[in-house]
CSV table of C-alpha atoms and ligand atoms in Angstrom, one decimal:
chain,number,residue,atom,x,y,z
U,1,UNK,CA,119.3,-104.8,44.3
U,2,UNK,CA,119.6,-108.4,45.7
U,3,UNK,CA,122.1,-111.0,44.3
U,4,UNK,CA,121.2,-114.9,44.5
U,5,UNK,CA,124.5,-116.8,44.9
U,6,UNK,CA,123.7,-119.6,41.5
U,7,UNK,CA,126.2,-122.0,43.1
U,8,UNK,CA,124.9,-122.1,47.0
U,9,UNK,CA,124.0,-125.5,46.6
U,10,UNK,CA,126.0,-127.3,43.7
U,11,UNK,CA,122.8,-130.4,42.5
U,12,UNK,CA,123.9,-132.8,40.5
U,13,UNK,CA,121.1,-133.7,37.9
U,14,UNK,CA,120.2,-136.0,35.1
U,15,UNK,CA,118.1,-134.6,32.7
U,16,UNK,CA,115.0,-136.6,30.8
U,17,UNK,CA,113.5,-136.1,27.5
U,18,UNK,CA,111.0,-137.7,25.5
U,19,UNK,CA,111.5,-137.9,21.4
U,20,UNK,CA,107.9,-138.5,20.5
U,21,UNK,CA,108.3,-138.0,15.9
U,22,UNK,CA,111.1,-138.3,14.4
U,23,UNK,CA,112.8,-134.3,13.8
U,24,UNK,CA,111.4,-133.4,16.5
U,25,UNK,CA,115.6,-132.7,18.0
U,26,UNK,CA,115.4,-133.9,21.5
U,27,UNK,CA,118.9,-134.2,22.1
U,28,UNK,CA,119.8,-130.2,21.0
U,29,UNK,CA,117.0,-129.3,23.3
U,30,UNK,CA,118.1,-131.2,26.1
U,31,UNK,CA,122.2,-129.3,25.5
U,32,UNK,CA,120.1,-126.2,25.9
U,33,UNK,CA,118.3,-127.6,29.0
U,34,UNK,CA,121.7,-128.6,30.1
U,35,UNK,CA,122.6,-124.9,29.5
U,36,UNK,CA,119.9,-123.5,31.3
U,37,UNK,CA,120.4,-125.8,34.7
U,38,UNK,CA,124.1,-124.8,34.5
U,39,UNK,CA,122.5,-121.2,34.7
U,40,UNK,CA,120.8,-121.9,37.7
U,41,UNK,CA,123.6,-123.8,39.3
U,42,UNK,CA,123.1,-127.3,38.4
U,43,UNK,CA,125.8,-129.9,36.9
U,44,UNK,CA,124.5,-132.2,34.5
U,45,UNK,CA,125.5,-135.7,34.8
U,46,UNK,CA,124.1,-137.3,32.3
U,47,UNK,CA,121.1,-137.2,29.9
U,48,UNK,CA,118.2,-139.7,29.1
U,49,UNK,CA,116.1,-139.7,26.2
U,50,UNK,CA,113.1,-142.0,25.7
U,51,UNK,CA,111.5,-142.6,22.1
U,52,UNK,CA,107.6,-142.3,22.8
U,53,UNK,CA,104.3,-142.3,20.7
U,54,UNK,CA,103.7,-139.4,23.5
U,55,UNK,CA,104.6,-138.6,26.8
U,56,UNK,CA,103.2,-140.8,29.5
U,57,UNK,CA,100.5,-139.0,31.1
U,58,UNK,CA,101.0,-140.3,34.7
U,59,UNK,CA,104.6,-140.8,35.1
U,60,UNK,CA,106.3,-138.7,31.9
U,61,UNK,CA,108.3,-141.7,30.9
U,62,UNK,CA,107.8,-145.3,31.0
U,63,UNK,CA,108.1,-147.3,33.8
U,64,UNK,CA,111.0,-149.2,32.2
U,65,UNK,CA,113.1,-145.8,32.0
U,66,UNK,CA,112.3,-145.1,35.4
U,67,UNK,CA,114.5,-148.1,36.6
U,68,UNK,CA,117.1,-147.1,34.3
U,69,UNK,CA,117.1,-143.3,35.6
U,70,UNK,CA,116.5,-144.8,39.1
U,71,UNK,CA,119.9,-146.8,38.8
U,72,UNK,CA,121.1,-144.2,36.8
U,73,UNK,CA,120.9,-141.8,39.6
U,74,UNK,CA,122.7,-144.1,42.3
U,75,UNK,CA,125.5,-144.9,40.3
U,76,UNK,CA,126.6,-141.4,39.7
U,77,UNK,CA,125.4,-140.0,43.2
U,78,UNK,CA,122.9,-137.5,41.1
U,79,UNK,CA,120.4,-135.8,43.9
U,80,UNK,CA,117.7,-134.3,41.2
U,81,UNK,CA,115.9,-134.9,37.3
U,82,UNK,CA,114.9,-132.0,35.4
U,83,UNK,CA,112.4,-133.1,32.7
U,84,UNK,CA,112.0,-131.3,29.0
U,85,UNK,CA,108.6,-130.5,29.5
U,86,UNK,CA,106.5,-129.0,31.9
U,87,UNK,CA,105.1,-131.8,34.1
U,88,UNK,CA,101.3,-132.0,35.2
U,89,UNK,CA,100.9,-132.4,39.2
U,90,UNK,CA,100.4,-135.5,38.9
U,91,UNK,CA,103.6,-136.8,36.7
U,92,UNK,CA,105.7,-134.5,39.4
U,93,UNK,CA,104.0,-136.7,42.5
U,94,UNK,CA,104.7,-139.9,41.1
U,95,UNK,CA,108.2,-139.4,39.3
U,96,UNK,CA,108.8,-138.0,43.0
U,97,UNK,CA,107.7,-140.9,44.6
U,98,UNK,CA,108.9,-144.0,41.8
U,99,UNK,CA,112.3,-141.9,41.8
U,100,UNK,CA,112.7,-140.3,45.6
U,101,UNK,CA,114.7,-138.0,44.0
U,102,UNK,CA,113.9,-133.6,44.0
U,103,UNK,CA,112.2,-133.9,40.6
U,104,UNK,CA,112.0,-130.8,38.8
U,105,UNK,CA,111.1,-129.7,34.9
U,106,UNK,CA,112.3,-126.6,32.1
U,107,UNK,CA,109.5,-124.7,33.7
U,108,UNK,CA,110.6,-124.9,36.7
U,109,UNK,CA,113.9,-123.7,36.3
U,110,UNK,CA,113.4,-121.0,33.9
U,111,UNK,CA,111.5,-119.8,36.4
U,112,UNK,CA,114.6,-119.8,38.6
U,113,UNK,CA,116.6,-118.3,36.4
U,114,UNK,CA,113.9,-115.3,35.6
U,115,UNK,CA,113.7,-115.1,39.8
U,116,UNK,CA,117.6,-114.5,40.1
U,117,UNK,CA,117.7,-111.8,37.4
U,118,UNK,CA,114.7,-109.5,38.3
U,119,UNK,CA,115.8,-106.1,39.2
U,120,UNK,CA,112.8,-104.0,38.3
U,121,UNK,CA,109.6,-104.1,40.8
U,122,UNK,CA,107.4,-104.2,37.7
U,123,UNK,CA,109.8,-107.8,37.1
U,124,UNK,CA,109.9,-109.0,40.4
U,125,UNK,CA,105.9,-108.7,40.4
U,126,UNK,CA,105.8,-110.6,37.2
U,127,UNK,CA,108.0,-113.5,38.5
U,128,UNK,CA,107.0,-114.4,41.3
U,129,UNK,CA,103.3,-114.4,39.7
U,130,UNK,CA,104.5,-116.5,37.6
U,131,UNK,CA,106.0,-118.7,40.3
U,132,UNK,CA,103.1,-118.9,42.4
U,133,UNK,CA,100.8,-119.7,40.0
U,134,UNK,CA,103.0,-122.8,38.6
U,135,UNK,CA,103.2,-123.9,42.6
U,136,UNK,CA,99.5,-123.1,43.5
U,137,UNK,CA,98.7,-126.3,40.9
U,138,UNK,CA,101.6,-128.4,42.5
U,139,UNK,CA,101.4,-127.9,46.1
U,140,UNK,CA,102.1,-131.6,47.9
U,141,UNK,CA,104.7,-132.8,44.9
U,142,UNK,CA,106.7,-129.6,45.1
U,143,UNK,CA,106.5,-129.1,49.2
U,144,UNK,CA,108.4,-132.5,49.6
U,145,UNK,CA,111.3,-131.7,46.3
U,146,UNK,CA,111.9,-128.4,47.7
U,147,UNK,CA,112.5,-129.3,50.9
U,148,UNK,CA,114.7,-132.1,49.8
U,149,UNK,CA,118.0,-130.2,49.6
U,150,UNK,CA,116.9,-127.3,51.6
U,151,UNK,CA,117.4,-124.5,48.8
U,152,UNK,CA,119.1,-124.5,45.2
U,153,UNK,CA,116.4,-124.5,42.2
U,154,UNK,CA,113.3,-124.1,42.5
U,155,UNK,CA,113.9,-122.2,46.1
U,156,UNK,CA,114.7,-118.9,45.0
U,157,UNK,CA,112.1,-116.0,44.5
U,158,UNK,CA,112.2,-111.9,44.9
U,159,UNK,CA,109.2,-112.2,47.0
U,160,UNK,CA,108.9,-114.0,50.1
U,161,UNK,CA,112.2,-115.7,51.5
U,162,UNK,CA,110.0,-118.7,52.5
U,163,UNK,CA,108.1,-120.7,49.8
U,164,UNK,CA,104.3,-120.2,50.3
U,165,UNK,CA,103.2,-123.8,51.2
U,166,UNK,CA,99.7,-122.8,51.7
U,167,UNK,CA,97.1,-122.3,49.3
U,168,UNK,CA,95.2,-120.1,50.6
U,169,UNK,CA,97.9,-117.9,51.5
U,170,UNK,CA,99.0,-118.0,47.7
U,171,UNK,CA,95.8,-117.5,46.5
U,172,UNK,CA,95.8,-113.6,48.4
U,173,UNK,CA,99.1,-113.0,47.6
U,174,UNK,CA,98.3,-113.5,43.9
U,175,UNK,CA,95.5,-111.2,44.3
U,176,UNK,CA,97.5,-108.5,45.5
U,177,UNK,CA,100.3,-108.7,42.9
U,178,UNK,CA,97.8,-108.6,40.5
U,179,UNK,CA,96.5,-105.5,41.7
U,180,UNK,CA,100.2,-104.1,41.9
U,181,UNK,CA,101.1,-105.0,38.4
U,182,UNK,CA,97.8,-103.5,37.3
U,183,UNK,CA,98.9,-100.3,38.8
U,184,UNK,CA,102.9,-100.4,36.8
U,185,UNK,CA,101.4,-101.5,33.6
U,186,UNK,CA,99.1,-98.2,33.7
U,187,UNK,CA,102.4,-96.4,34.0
U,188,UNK,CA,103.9,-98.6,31.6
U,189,UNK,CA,100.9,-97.6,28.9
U,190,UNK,CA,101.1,-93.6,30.2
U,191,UNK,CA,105.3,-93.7,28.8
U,192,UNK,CA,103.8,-95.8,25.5
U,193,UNK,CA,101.3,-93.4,25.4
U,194,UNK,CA,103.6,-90.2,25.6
U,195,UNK,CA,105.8,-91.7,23.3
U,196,UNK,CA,103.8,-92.4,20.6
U,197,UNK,CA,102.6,-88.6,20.5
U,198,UNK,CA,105.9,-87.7,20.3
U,199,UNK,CA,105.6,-88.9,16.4
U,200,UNK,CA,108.7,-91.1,16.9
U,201,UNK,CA,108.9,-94.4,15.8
U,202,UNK,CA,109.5,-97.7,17.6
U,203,UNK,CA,111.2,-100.6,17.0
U,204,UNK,CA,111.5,-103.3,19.0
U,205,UNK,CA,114.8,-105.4,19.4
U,206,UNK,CA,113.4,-109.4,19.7
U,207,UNK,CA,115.3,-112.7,19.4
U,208,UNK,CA,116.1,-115.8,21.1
U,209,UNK,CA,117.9,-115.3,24.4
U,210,UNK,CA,121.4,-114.9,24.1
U,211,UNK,CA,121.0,-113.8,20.3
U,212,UNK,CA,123.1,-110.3,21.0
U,213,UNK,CA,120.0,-107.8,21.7
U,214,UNK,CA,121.2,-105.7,24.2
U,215,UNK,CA,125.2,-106.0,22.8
U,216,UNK,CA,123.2,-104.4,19.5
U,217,UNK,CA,121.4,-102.0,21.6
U,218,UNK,CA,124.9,-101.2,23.7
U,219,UNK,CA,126.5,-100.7,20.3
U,220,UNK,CA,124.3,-98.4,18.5
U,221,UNK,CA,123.6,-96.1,21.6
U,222,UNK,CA,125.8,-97.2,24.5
U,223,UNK,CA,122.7,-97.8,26.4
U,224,UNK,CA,125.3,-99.9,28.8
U,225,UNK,CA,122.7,-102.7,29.4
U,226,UNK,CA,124.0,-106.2,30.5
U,227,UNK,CA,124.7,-107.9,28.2
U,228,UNK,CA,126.7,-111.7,28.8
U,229,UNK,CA,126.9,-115.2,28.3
U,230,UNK,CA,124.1,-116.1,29.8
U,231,UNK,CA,120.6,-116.9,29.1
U,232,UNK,CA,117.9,-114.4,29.7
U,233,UNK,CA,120.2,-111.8,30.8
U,234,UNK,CA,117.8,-109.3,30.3
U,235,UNK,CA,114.3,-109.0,32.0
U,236,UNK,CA,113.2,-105.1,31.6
U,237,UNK,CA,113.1,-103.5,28.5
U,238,UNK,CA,115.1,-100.7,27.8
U,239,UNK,CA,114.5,-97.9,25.2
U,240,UNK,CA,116.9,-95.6,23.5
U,241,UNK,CA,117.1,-93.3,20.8
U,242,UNK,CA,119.2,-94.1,17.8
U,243,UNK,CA,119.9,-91.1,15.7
U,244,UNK,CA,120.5,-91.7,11.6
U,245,UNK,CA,121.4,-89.9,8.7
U,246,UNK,CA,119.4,-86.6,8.0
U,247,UNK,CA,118.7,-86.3,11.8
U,248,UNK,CA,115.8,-88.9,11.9
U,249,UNK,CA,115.4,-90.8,14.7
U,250,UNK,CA,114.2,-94.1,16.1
U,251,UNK,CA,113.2,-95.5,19.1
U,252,UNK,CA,114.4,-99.0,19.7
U,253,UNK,CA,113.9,-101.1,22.7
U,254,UNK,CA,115.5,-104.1,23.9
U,255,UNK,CA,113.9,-106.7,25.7
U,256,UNK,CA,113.4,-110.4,27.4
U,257,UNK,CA,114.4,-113.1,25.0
U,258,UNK,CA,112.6,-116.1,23.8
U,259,UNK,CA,113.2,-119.6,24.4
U,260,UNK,CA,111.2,-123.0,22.9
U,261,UNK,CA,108.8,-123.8,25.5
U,262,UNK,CA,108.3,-120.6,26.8
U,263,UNK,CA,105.9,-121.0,30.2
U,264,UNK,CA,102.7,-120.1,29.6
U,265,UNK,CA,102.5,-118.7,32.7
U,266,UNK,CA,105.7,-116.7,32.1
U,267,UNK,CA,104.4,-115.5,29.4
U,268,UNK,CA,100.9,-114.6,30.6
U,269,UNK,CA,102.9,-112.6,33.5
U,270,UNK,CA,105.6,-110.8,31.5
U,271,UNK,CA,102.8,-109.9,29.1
U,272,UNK,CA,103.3,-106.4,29.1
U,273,UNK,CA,107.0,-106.5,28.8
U,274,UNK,CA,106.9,-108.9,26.1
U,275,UNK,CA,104.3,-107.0,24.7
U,276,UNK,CA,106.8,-104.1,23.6
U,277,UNK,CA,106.8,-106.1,20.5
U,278,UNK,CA,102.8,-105.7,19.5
U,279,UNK,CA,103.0,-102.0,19.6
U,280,UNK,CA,106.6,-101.4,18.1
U,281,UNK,CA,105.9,-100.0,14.3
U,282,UNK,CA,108.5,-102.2,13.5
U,283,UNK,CA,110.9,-105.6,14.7
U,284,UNK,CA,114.1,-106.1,14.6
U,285,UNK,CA,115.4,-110.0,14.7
U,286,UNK,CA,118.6,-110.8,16.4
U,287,UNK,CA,119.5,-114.2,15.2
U,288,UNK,CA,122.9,-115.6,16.3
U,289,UNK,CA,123.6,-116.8,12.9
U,290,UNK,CA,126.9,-119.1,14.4
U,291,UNK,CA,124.4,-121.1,16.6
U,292,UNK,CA,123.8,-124.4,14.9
U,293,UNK,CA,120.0,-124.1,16.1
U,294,UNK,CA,119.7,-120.8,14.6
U,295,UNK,CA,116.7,-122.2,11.9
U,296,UNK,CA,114.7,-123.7,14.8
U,297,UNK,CA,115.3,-120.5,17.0
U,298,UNK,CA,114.0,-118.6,14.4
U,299,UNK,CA,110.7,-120.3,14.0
U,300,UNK,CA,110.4,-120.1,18.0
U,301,UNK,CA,110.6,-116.3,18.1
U,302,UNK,CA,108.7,-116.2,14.9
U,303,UNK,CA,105.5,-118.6,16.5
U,304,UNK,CA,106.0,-116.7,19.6
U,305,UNK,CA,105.4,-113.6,18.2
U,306,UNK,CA,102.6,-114.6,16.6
U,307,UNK,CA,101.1,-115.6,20.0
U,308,UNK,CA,101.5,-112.5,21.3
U,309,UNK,CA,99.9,-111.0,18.2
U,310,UNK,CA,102.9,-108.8,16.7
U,311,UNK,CA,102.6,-109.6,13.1
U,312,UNK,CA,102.0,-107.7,10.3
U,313,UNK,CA,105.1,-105.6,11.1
U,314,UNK,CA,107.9,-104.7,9.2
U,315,UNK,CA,110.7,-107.1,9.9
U,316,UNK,CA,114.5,-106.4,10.0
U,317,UNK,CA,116.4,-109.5,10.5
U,318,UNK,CA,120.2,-109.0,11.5
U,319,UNK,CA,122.2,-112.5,11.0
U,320,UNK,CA,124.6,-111.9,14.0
U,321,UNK,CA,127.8,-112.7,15.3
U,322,UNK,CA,129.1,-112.9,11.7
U,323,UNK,CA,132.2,-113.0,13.2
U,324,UNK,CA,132.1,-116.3,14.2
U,325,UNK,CA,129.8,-118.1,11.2
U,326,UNK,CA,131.7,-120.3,9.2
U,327,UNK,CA,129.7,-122.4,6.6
U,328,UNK,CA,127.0,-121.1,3.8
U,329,UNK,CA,124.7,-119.3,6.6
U,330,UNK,CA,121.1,-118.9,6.6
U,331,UNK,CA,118.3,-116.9,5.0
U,332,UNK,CA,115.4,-115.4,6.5
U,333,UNK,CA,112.4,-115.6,4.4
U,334,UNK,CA,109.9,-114.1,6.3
U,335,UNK,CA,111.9,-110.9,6.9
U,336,UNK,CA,111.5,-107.9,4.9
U,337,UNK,CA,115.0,-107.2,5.5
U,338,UNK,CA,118.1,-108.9,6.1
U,339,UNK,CA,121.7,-107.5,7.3
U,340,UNK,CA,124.8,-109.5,8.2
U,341,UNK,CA,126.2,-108.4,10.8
U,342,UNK,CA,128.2,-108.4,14.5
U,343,UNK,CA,127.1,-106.3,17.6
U,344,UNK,CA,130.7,-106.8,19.2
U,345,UNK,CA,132.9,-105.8,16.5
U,346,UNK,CA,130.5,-103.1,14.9
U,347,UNK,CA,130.3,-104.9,11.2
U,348,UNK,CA,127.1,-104.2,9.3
U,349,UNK,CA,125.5,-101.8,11.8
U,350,UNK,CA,125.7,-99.0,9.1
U,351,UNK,CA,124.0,-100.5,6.8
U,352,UNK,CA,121.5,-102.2,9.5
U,353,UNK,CA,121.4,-98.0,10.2
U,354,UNK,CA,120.8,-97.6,6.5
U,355,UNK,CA,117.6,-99.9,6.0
U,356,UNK,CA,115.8,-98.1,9.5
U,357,UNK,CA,116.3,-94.9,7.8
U,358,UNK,CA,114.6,-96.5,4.6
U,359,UNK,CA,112.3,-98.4,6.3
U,360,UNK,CA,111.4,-94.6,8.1
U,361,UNK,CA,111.2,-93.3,4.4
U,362,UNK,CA,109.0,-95.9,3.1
U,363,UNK,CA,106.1,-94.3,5.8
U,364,UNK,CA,107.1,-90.9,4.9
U,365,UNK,CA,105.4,-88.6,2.6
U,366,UNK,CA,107.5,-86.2,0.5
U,367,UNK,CA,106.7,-82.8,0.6
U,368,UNK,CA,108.2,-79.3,-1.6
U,369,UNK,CA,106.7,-76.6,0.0
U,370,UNK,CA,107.4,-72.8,0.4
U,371,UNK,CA,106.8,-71.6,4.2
U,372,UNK,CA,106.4,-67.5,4.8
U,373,UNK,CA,108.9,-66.8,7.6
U,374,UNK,CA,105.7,-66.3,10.1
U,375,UNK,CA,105.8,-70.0,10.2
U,376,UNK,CA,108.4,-71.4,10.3
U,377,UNK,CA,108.1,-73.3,13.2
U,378,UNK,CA,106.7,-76.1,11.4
U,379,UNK,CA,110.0,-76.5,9.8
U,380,UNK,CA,111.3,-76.8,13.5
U,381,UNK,CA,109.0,-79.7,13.9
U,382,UNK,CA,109.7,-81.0,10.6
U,383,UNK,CA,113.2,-81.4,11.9
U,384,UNK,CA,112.2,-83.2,14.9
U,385,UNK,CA,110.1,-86.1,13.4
U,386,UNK,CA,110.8,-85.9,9.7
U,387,UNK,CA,114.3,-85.5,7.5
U,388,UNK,CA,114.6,-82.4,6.5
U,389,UNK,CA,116.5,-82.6,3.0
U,390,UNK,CA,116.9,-79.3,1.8
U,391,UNK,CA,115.5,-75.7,2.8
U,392,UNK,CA,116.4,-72.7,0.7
U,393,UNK,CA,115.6,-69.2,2.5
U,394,UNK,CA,114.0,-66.4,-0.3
U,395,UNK,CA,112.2,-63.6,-0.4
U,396,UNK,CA,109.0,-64.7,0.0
U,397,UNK,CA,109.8,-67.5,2.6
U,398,UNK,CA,111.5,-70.8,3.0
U,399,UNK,CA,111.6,-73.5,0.2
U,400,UNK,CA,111.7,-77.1,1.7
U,401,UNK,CA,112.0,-80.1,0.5
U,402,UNK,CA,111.2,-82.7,3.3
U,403,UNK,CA,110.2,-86.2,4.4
U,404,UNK,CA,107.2,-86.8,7.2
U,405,UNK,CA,105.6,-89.2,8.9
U,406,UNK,CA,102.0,-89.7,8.0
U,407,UNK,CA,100.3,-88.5,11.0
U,408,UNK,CA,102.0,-85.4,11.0
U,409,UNK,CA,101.7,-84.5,7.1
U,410,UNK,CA,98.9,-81.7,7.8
U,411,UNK,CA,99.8,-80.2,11.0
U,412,UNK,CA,103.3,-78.9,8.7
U,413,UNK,CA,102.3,-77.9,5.6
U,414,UNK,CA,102.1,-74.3,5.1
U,415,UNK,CA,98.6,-72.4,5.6
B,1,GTP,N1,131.2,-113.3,18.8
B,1,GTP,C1,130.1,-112.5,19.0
B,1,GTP,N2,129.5,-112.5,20.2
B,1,GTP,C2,128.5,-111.7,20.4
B,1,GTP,C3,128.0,-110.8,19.4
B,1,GTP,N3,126.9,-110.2,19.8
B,1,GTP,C4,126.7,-110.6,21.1
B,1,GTP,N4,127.7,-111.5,21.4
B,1,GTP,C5,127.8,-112.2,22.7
B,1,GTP,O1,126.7,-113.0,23.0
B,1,GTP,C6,126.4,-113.1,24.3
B,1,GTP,C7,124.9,-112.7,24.6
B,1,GTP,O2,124.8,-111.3,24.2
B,1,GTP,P1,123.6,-110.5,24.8
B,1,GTP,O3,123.6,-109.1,24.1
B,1,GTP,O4,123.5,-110.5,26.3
B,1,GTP,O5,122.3,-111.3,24.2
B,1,GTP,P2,120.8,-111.0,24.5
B,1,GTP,O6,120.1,-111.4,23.2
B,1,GTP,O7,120.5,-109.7,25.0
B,1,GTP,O8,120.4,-112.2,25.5
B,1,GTP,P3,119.3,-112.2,26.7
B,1,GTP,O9,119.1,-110.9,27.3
B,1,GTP,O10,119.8,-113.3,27.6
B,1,GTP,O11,118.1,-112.7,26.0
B,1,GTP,C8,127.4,-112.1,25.0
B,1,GTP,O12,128.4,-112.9,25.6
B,1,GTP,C9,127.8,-111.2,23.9
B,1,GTP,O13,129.1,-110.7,24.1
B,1,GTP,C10,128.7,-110.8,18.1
B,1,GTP,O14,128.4,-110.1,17.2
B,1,GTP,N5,129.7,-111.7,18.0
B,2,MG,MG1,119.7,-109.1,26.7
């Protein structure tokens, strides 16, 4: 495993954001942009926000705001800008050039952040696609903010030490991750694949990053995932078994968190992680209910599921960190479900345990049956993926009274 010091080079940055309609919250956006360079290792010393019909297409912001930044950046000895959106090539070269300052953007240093945290090969594949692809468009503009400080954001990658300059170069390499993260997404479908014959059911543990997903996930099975402070903690998913009343069982599995703005290219790379979601039966939504954004974060993991074309699921919605909401709280409309609760101090998780188990029941057909003893083994297997409520042993055989999933309603009932 390799460890990327955060703070090896400690940039000072102003950040820039454009308000372009009115509710559209800039400033909270920018405090988490704030939060996210302080991830990678950046101070923020101070924050610009420009009201805009839209952003400028050649230089981001107005050349008015320019001077201010540019003065802005002088007086307080800043060495970099981080923008709110991604930037095209172009806005990078000339911001770079009007500015001469490392110019960089959320992309950009999400990326970053992902490129520290990847432990898995399947996610150090996925990264540094995702890196290459957002530098293959930016070659000249990046080269010359890169090299500006000689590391810190931006710099750091599992793959090669040295950034790729050249484009051809970049181009072969992206070939041949491609072709190696072909080959761990065809393991990746083989484990869906064997799972799903198992008859158990999935769930999958989404939210916005830093919601509580894998301190839920550590709670209910002491899976003893990181989980901390930080945003996107978590790159590879992680599946466990959660056992509930009447000895059902569920498979949940945590995963990479969203955030507004999410990279497409990110996005396009992690697909198969973040995919987890599509083929869950079901999705559980962390929410950190004490976060002030907690509404808008909602509607980001609810649009980005849609995107990657989870919907139509049942929806459990845990309202989290209870134990530090003060004020009315918030509803969930669009969840089918909805439990209060706190991963860290355990609250609610029984009855969070309580709706999978119904949620299980609703898909469940009830069955009374009397088995001869030459078969019981489908009570074994009734055990294993069904609850088992009741079996009576008589003369002439077992009398059960059971619950089963769907698919596996004929291959138990008695001859
Ligand atoms: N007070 C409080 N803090 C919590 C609760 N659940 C999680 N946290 C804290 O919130 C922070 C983030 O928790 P994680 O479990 O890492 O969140 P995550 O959703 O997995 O985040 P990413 O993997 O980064 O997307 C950690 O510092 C947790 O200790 C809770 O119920 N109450
Ligand atoms: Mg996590």
């Amino acid at each position: 495993m390799q460890f990327y010091e955060f703070k090896e080079t400690q940039e000072r940055v102003i950040l820039i954001g454009v308000q372009t309609e009115v509710g559209d919250d800039v400033e909270a956006s920018l405090d988490e942009l704030e939060e996210l360079a302080e991830t990678a290792g950046a101070e923020t010393v101070a924050k610009v926000i420009q009201n805009r019909e839209a952003v400028h297409p050649g230089t981001y912001i107005g050349k008015g705001k320019i001077e201010e930044v540019a003065s802005l950046l002088r007086a307080l000895d800043a060495n970099g800008v981080i923008c709110d959106d991604e930037l095209s090539p172009a806005q990078l070269n000339n911001l770079e050039r009007e500015l001469d300052c490392k110019v960089m953007d959320r992309t950009l240093l999400i990326l970053d952040i992902f490129a520290g945290r990847a432990v898995s090969s399947e996610g150090k594949i996925q990264v540094e696609l995702a890196q290459l692809r957002y530098r293959a468009a930016r070659l000249v503009g990046l080269r010359e903010s890169l090299s500006r400080l000689g590391g810190g954001i931006g710099t750091r990658g599992p793959g090669e030490k040295k950034l790729e300059t050249d484009r051809r170069l970049i181009r072969t390499r992206i070939s041949a991750l491609k072709a190696e993260l072909a080959q761990v997404e065809k393991h990746r479908e083989l484990i869906r694949g064997k799972r799903s014959r198992g008859n158990l059911k999935t769930a999958a543990i989404v939210g916005y990053t830093n919601a509580g997903k894998s301190t839920l996930l550590n709670t209910l099975t002491g899976a003893g995932i990181l989980a901390e402070d930080k945003l996107f903690a978590t790159l590879d998913p992680t599946t466990r078994v959660l056992e509930l009343k009447d000895g059902q069982q569920i498979l949940l599995t945590d995963t990479v968190g969203f955030i507004r703005k999410l990279p497409h290219h990110l996005v396009e790379a992690f697909k198969s992680t973040l995919e987890e979601a599509k083929y869950a039966d079901y999705i559980i939504h962390v929410v950190d209910a004490s976060n002030p954004q907690a509404e808008l974060q909602m509607f980001t993991v609810y649009e980005t599921l849609r995107e990657l074309g989870a919907t139509g699921k049942k929806i459990v919605t845990l309202l989290n960190k209870q134990d530090q909401v003060t004020g009315s709280g918030i509803r969930d409309l669009k969840a089918d479900y909805t439990v209060k609760c706190s991963a860290r101090t355990g609250e609610g998780l029984d009855e969070f345990k309580d709706v999978l188990a119904k949620l299980l029941a609703e898909d469940q057909i009830y069955l009374e049956e009397l088995y001869p003893y030459s078969e019981a083994g489908k009570i074994q297997k009734i055990r294993e993926f069904g609850s088992l409520l009741s079996e009576e042993y008589r003369e002439d055989g077992i009398f059960v009274k059971a619950r089963v999933p769907a698919e596996i309603f004929v291959s138990v009932m008695p001859k």
